[in-house]
Short mmCIF file of C-alpha atoms in Angstrom, two decimals:
data_model
loop_
_atom_site.label_atom_id
_atom_site.label_comp_id
_atom_site.label_asym_id
_atom_site.label_seq_id
_atom_site.Cartn_x
_atom_site.Cartn_y
_atom_site.Cartn_z
CA UNK A 106 14.30 -12.44 11.05
CA UNK A 107 12.22 -15.10 12.83
CA UNK A 108 11.98 -18.37 10.92
CA UNK A 109 8.36 -19.05 10.05
CA UNK A 110 6.88 -22.43 10.92
CA UNK A 111 4.95 -23.25 7.77
CA UNK A 112 3.79 -26.51 9.29
CA UNK A 113 1.44 -24.45 11.45
CA UNK A 114 -0.55 -23.61 8.33
CA UNK A 115 -3.04 -25.99 6.69
CA UNK A 116 -1.76 -27.93 3.70
CA UNK A 117 -1.89 -25.55 0.75
CA UNK A 118 -3.72 -27.00 -2.23
CA UNK A 119 -1.93 -25.45 -5.20
CA UNK A 120 -3.66 -24.19 -8.32
CA UNK A 121 -2.18 -22.81 -11.53
CA UNK A 122 -3.06 -19.25 -10.54
CA UNK A 123 -0.67 -19.51 -7.57
CA UNK A 124 2.15 -19.00 -10.05
CA UNK A 125 1.20 -15.33 -10.17
CA UNK A 126 2.13 -14.65 -6.54
CA UNK A 127 5.78 -14.12 -7.40
CA UNK A 128 5.04 -12.06 -10.51
CA UNK A 129 2.65 -9.87 -8.49
CA UNK A 130 5.50 -9.18 -6.07
CA UNK A 131 7.89 -8.40 -8.92
CA UNK A 132 5.36 -6.09 -10.60
CA UNK A 133 4.97 -4.09 -7.39
CA UNK A 134 8.74 -3.76 -7.02
CA UNK A 135 8.94 -2.50 -10.61
CA UNK A 136 6.09 -0.02 -10.16
CA UNK A 137 7.74 1.48 -7.10
CA UNK A 138 11.15 1.68 -8.76
CA UNK A 139 10.09 3.22 -12.08
CA UNK A 140 7.09 5.33 -11.05
CA UNK A 141 6.71 6.01 -7.34
CA UNK A 142 10.26 6.69 -6.20
CA UNK A 143 11.38 8.91 -9.13
CA UNK A 144 8.18 10.97 -9.13
CA UNK A 145 8.09 11.55 -5.38
CA UNK A 146 11.81 12.33 -5.24
CA UNK A 147 11.51 14.84 -8.11
CA UNK A 148 8.65 16.68 -6.42
CA UNK A 149 10.56 16.79 -3.12
CA UNK A 150 13.61 18.21 -4.89
CA UNK A 151 11.54 20.95 -6.53
CA UNK A 152 9.84 21.75 -3.24
CA UNK A 153 13.19 22.08 -1.51
CA UNK A 154 14.14 24.85 -3.95
CA UNK A 155 11.12 27.02 -3.08
CA UNK A 156 11.10 29.40 -0.12
CA UNK A 157 8.53 28.83 2.60
CA UNK A 158 8.60 32.51 3.53
CA UNK A 159 8.79 35.59 1.37
CA UNK A 160 6.31 37.31 -0.92
CA UNK A 161 2.74 36.04 -1.25
CA UNK A 162 3.59 34.76 -4.71
CA UNK A 163 6.60 32.79 -3.45
CA UNK A 164 4.61 31.28 -0.59
CA UNK A 165 1.78 30.41 -2.95
CA UNK A 166 4.17 28.44 -5.15
CA UNK A 167 5.42 26.42 -2.18
CA UNK A 168 1.93 25.80 -0.81
CA UNK A 169 0.52 24.76 -4.18
CA UNK A 170 3.35 22.33 -4.86
CA UNK A 171 3.06 20.96 -1.31
CA UNK A 172 -0.63 20.28 -2.01
CA UNK A 173 0.34 18.49 -5.23
CA UNK A 174 2.89 16.45 -3.29
CA UNK A 175 0.31 15.31 -0.74
CA UNK A 176 -2.19 14.43 -3.46
CA UNK A 177 0.45 12.57 -5.48
CA UNK A 178 1.57 10.47 -2.52
CA UNK A 179 -2.05 9.68 -1.68
CA UNK A 180 -2.65 8.62 -5.29
CA UNK A 181 0.33 6.26 -5.19
CA UNK A 182 -0.95 4.75 -1.93
CA UNK A 183 -4.29 4.20 -3.66
CA UNK A 184 -2.56 2.57 -6.64
CA UNK A 185 -0.53 0.22 -4.43
CA UNK A 186 -3.59 -0.70 -2.38
CA UNK A 187 -5.81 -1.20 -5.43
CA UNK A 188 -3.22 -3.45 -7.07
CA UNK A 189 -2.98 -5.61 -3.94
CA UNK A 190 -6.75 -5.85 -3.55
CA UNK A 191 -7.38 -6.66 -7.22
CA UNK A 192 -4.66 -9.30 -7.24
CA UNK A 193 -5.98 -10.97 -4.09
CA UNK A 194 -9.59 -10.98 -5.28
CA UNK A 195 -8.57 -12.53 -8.60
CA UNK A 196 -6.55 -15.23 -6.84
CA UNK A 197 -9.39 -15.97 -4.41
CA UNK A 198 -11.91 -16.10 -7.25
CA UNK A 199 -9.90 -18.74 -9.10
CA UNK A 200 -9.24 -20.72 -5.93
CA UNK A 201 -12.92 -20.66 -4.93
CA UNK A 202 -13.98 -22.14 -8.26
CA UNK A 203 -11.47 -24.98 -7.97
CA UNK A 204 -11.18 -25.68 -4.25
CA UNK A 205 -14.48 -24.90 -2.51
CA UNK A 206 -17.03 -27.69 -2.54
CA UNK A 207 -20.73 -27.25 -1.75
CA UNK A 208 -20.45 -23.52 -2.31
CA UNK A 209 -23.59 -21.39 -2.38
CA UNK A 210 -24.78 -20.05 -5.73
CA UNK A 211 -22.67 -17.19 -6.99
CA UNK A 212 -20.01 -17.56 -4.29
CA UNK A 213 -16.98 -17.03 -6.58
CA UNK A 214 -18.52 -13.88 -8.06
CA UNK A 215 -19.28 -12.42 -4.62
CA UNK A 216 -15.57 -12.59 -3.86
CA UNK A 217 -15.05 -9.74 -6.32
CA UNK A 218 -17.25 -7.50 -4.16
CA UNK A 219 -17.47 -6.63 -0.49
CA UNK A 220 -15.28 -4.96 2.09
CA UNK A 221 -12.21 -6.15 3.97
CA UNK A 222 -14.35 -8.07 6.43
CA UNK A 223 -15.76 -10.19 3.60
CA UNK A 224 -12.28 -10.63 2.10
CA UNK A 225 -11.05 -12.00 5.44
CA UNK A 226 -14.03 -14.36 5.78
CA UNK A 227 -13.80 -15.67 2.22
CA UNK A 228 -10.03 -16.14 2.35
CA UNK A 229 -10.32 -18.22 5.51
CA UNK A 230 -13.04 -20.33 3.93
CA UNK A 231 -10.99 -20.96 0.79
CA UNK A 232 -7.51 -21.42 2.25
CA UNK A 233 -8.22 -22.55 5.80
CA UNK A 234 -6.40 -19.86 7.78
CA UNK A 235 -6.83 -16.20 8.68
CA UNK A 236 -5.21 -13.42 6.70
CA UNK A 237 -3.92 -12.01 9.98
CA UNK A 238 -1.44 -14.90 10.11
CA UNK A 239 0.26 -13.66 6.94
CA UNK A 240 3.37 -11.59 7.81
CA UNK A 241 3.00 -7.88 7.08
CA UNK A 242 -0.79 -8.14 6.84
CA UNK A 243 -1.20 -5.54 9.58
CA UNK A 244 0.55 -2.99 7.33
CA UNK A 245 -1.44 -4.18 4.30
CA UNK A 246 -4.62 -3.71 6.33
CA UNK A 247 -3.59 -0.11 7.02
CA UNK A 248 -2.89 0.32 3.29
CA UNK A 249 -6.39 -0.98 2.48
CA UNK A 250 -7.96 1.68 4.72
CA UNK A 251 -5.66 4.43 3.39
CA UNK A 252 -6.64 3.53 -0.18
CA UNK A 253 -10.33 3.54 0.78
CA UNK A 254 -9.97 6.93 2.46
CA UNK A 255 -8.27 8.43 -0.61
CA UNK A 256 -10.92 6.89 -2.87
CA UNK A 257 -13.98 7.93 -0.86
CA UNK A 258 -12.86 11.01 1.09
CA UNK A 259 -13.72 11.82 4.69
CA UNK A 260 -15.71 9.15 6.47
CA UNK A 261 -15.37 5.70 8.00
CA UNK A 262 -12.17 4.71 6.17
CA UNK A 263 -10.40 7.94 7.13
CA UNK A 264 -11.53 7.41 10.73
CA UNK A 265 -10.05 3.89 10.62
CA UNK A 266 -6.70 5.23 9.42
CA UNK A 267 -6.71 7.95 12.09
CA UNK A 268 -7.40 5.38 14.81
CA UNK A 269 -4.65 3.08 13.53
CA UNK A 270 -1.93 5.63 12.75
CA UNK A 271 -2.74 9.12 13.96
CA UNK A 272 0.78 10.31 13.15
CA UNK A 273 -0.01 10.08 9.42
CA UNK A 274 -2.25 13.16 9.75
CA UNK A 275 -0.97 16.72 9.86
CA UNK A 276 -1.80 18.72 12.96
CA UNK A 277 -3.04 22.27 13.25
CA UNK A 278 -0.53 24.95 12.35
CA UNK A 279 0.93 22.97 9.46
CA UNK A 280 0.10 24.52 6.12
CA UNK A 281 -0.83 21.99 3.48
CA UNK A 282 -2.17 24.07 0.59
CA UNK A 283 -3.74 27.32 -0.48
CA UNK A 284 -6.91 26.48 1.44
CA UNK A 285 -4.89 26.60 4.67
CA UNK A 286 -5.05 30.41 4.57
CA UNK A 287 -8.79 30.17 5.08
CA UNK A 288 -9.46 26.78 6.68
CA UNK A 289 -6.43 25.87 8.76
CA UNK A 290 -7.74 24.51 12.01
CA UNK A 291 -11.25 24.31 10.61
CA UNK A 292 -11.01 20.82 9.14
CA UNK A 293 -11.51 17.66 11.15
CA UNK A 294 -8.24 16.20 12.47
CA UNK A 295 -9.29 13.06 10.56
CA UNK A 296 -9.78 14.86 7.24
CA UNK A 297 -8.18 13.25 4.19
CA UNK A 298 -6.80 16.73 3.43
CA UNK A 299 -4.49 16.17 6.39
CA UNK A 300 -3.43 12.64 5.37
CA UNK A 301 0.27 13.06 4.58
CA UNK A 302 1.81 9.80 3.29
CA UNK A 303 5.58 10.13 3.11
CA UNK A 304 7.76 8.40 0.53
CA UNK A 305 9.13 6.26 3.35
CA UNK A 306 5.59 5.16 4.24
CA UNK A 307 4.87 4.38 0.59
CA UNK A 308 7.95 2.17 0.56
CA UNK A 309 6.73 0.46 3.72
CA UNK A 310 3.42 -0.25 2.00
CA UNK A 311 5.24 -1.60 -1.05
CA UNK A 312 7.44 -3.84 1.07
CA UNK A 313 4.42 -5.18 2.95
CA UNK A 314 2.61 -6.06 -0.28
CA UNK A 315 5.72 -7.73 -1.71
CA UNK A 316 6.21 -9.72 1.50
CA UNK A 317 2.53 -10.71 1.45
CA UNK A 318 2.75 -12.17 -2.08
CA UNK A 319 6.07 -13.89 -1.49
CA UNK A 320 4.78 -15.51 1.67
CA UNK A 321 1.83 -17.02 -0.21
CA UNK A 322 4.24 -18.20 -2.90
CA UNK A 323 6.45 -19.85 -0.26
CA UNK A 324 3.76 -21.83 1.59
CA UNK A 325 3.33 -24.62 -0.99
CA UNK A 326 7.10 -24.82 -1.54
CA UNK A 327 7.69 -25.15 2.19
CA UNK A 328 5.09 -27.89 2.48
CA UNK A 329 6.74 -29.80 -0.38
CA UNK A 330 10.12 -29.46 1.34
#
């Protein structure tokens, strides 16, 4: 692993709320261990016991559970993304109140709203560097768009995910639920119905979020050292 040069970052002005960075990372590790991994593994094990060919009833059971699997994995991606976003907004809100001078009226409260573009802009204003410099942020950015797509359905967020990681979407000819009998090939390639987040991808998202929080926790320590 490449050693990070923390001196390249502006001097971090610590606040009490920074103490939560490590606990946010630990909470995400716990959530994945006790909820995400066991649930996804149990569904996969059940799915493996069902035949993909056979009577209509047998195929229906496989297709319906496969649909549940896709929806469950999407829901976990949303949960991981929502936890990251909420944690970051809360941290930025506290930091804005304490650190930003000559701020416009209502600035700290506006941090709790807005899209990723506004999060980037506000973070840079508060902390003095771009979020893109944080290791693993590229994967966290993808997670943000995945969570938005799951939350809002087909639209701009789903298009963003498709443009970033097309391989996350199922192609034609891959059955993903009972509706496939009637609509397979009829949905947009960018449809959220086709967004298939594997357990491995969920773990990648979790690792990126954990790395994100631990990096922010390490900056002030590195500067002190």
